[in-house]
Coordinates of C-alpha atoms in Angstrom, one line a residue:
X1 CA 6.9 1.8 15.8
X2 CA 3.9 -0.1 14.6
X3 CA 3.1 -3.4 13.1
X4 CA 0.0 -4.6 11.2
X5 CA -1.7 -7.6 12.5
X6 CA -4.7 -9.4 11.0
X7 CA -4.9 -12.8 9.4
X8 CA -7.9 -14.6 7.8
X9 CA -8.2 -17.7 5.7
X10 CA -6.7 -17.0 2.2
X11 CA -6.0 -13.5 3.2
X12 CA -3.2 -11.9 5.2
X13 CA -1.1 -8.8 5.8
X14 CA 2.6 -9.5 5.5
X15 CA 5.8 -7.5 5.1
X16 CA 6.6 -6.2 1.7
X17 CA 8.9 -8.2 -0.5
X18 CA 11.0 -7.0 -3.4
X19 CA 8.9 -9.1 -5.8
X20 CA 5.8 -7.1 -4.7
X21 CA 7.2 -3.9 -6.2
X22 CA 5.4 -4.0 -9.6
X23 CA 1.9 -4.6 -8.1
X24 CA 2.4 -2.1 -5.3
X25 CA 3.5 0.6 -7.7
X26 CA 0.6 -0.2 -10.0
X27 CA -1.8 0.4 -7.0
X28 CA 0.1 3.6 -6.2
X29 CA -0.1 4.9 -9.8
X30 CA -3.8 4.0 -10.3
X31 CA -4.7 5.3 -6.9
X32 CA -3.0 8.7 -7.5
X33 CA -4.6 9.0 -10.9
X34 CA -8.0 8.5 -9.4
X35 CA -7.7 10.4 -6.2
X36 CA -5.9 13.4 -7.7
X37 CA -7.6 13.7 -11.1
X38 CA -7.1 17.4 -10.9
X39 CA -3.3 16.9 -11.1
X40 CA -1.7 16.1 -14.5
X41 CA -0.9 12.4 -14.8
X42 CA 2.6 13.4 -15.9
X43 CA 3.3 14.6 -12.3
X44 CA 2.8 11.1 -11.0
X45 CA 4.7 9.5 -13.8
X46 CA 7.6 11.8 -13.3
X47 CA 7.7 10.9 -9.6
X48 CA 7.2 7.1 -10.1
X49 CA 10.9 6.2 -10.0
X50 CA 11.6 8.3 -7.0
X51 CA 8.8 6.7 -5.0
X52 CA 9.9 3.3 -6.2
X53 CA 13.6 3.7 -5.5
X54 CA 13.7 6.0 -2.6
X55 CA 10.5 6.0 -0.5
X56 CA 9.3 2.4 -1.0
X57 CA 12.8 1.0 -0.2
X58 CA 13.1 3.2 2.9
X59 CA 9.6 2.7 4.3
X60 CA 8.3 -0.1 6.4
X61 CA 5.7 -1.5 4.0
X62 CA 3.0 -4.1 4.5
X63 CA 0.8 -5.6 1.8
X64 CA -2.7 -7.1 2.1
X65 CA -2.9 -10.3 0.1
X66 CA -6.2 -12.0 -0.8
X67 CA -6.3 -15.2 -2.9
X68 CA -2.6 -14.7 -3.8
X69 CA -3.1 -11.1 -5.1
X70 CA -2.0 -7.9 -3.5
X71 CA -5.0 -5.7 -3.1
X72 CA -3.6 -3.0 -0.8
X73 CA -0.6 -1.7 0.9
X74 CA 0.5 0.7 3.7
X75 CA 3.9 2.3 4.0
X76 CA 5.0 3.6 7.4
X77 CA 7.8 6.2 7.6
X78 CA 9.7 7.4 10.6
X79 CA 7.8 7.4 13.9
X80 CA 4.9 5.4 12.4
X81 CA 3.9 8.2 10.0
X82 CA 1.7 6.8 7.3
X83 CA 3.4 7.7 4.0
X84 CA 1.0 5.7 1.8
X85 CA -2.2 3.7 2.0
X86 CA -3.6 2.4 -1.2
X87 CA -6.3 -0.2 -1.8
X88 CA -7.7 -1.7 -5.0
X89 CA -10.9 0.1 -5.9
X90 CA -13.2 -2.9 -5.4
X91 CA -12.1 -3.3 -1.8
X92 CA -12.5 0.3 -0.8
X93 CA -15.4 1.6 1.3
X94 CA -15.4 -0.7 4.2
X95 CA -14.4 -4.0 2.6
X96 CA -10.7 -3.8 3.5
X97 CA -10.2 -0.7 5.7
X98 CA -11.1 -2.5 8.9
X99 CA -8.2 -5.0 8.2
X100 CA -5.5 -2.4 8.5
X101 CA -5.1 -2.2 12.3
X102 CA -2.1 -0.4 13.7
X103 CA -0.9 -1.8 17.0
X104 CA 2.1 -0.7 18.9
X105 CA 5.0 -3.1 19.3
X106 CA 5.0 -4.8 22.7

């Protein structure tokens, strides 16, 4: 099992809350559209509710918040398997990736 740790002024990684669902799913949708542009967008839209209702609720999910906005999230499945890692495009390529540190529980 893993936990994410890293806190900075006006930014933090915290456990997912139910009210985060809309923003997290927006990042998931946009990220899949961009990363998998060779797959028809309908595929992702057809799987939206399953991911939202099944996977997101059963995963251990953490969100990265900066200035009160969720700009990324990571979902851990059984045995620490990373099921999802999505980051707002502006913060990709080194601006946020170093903040997602996986550390084993003590």
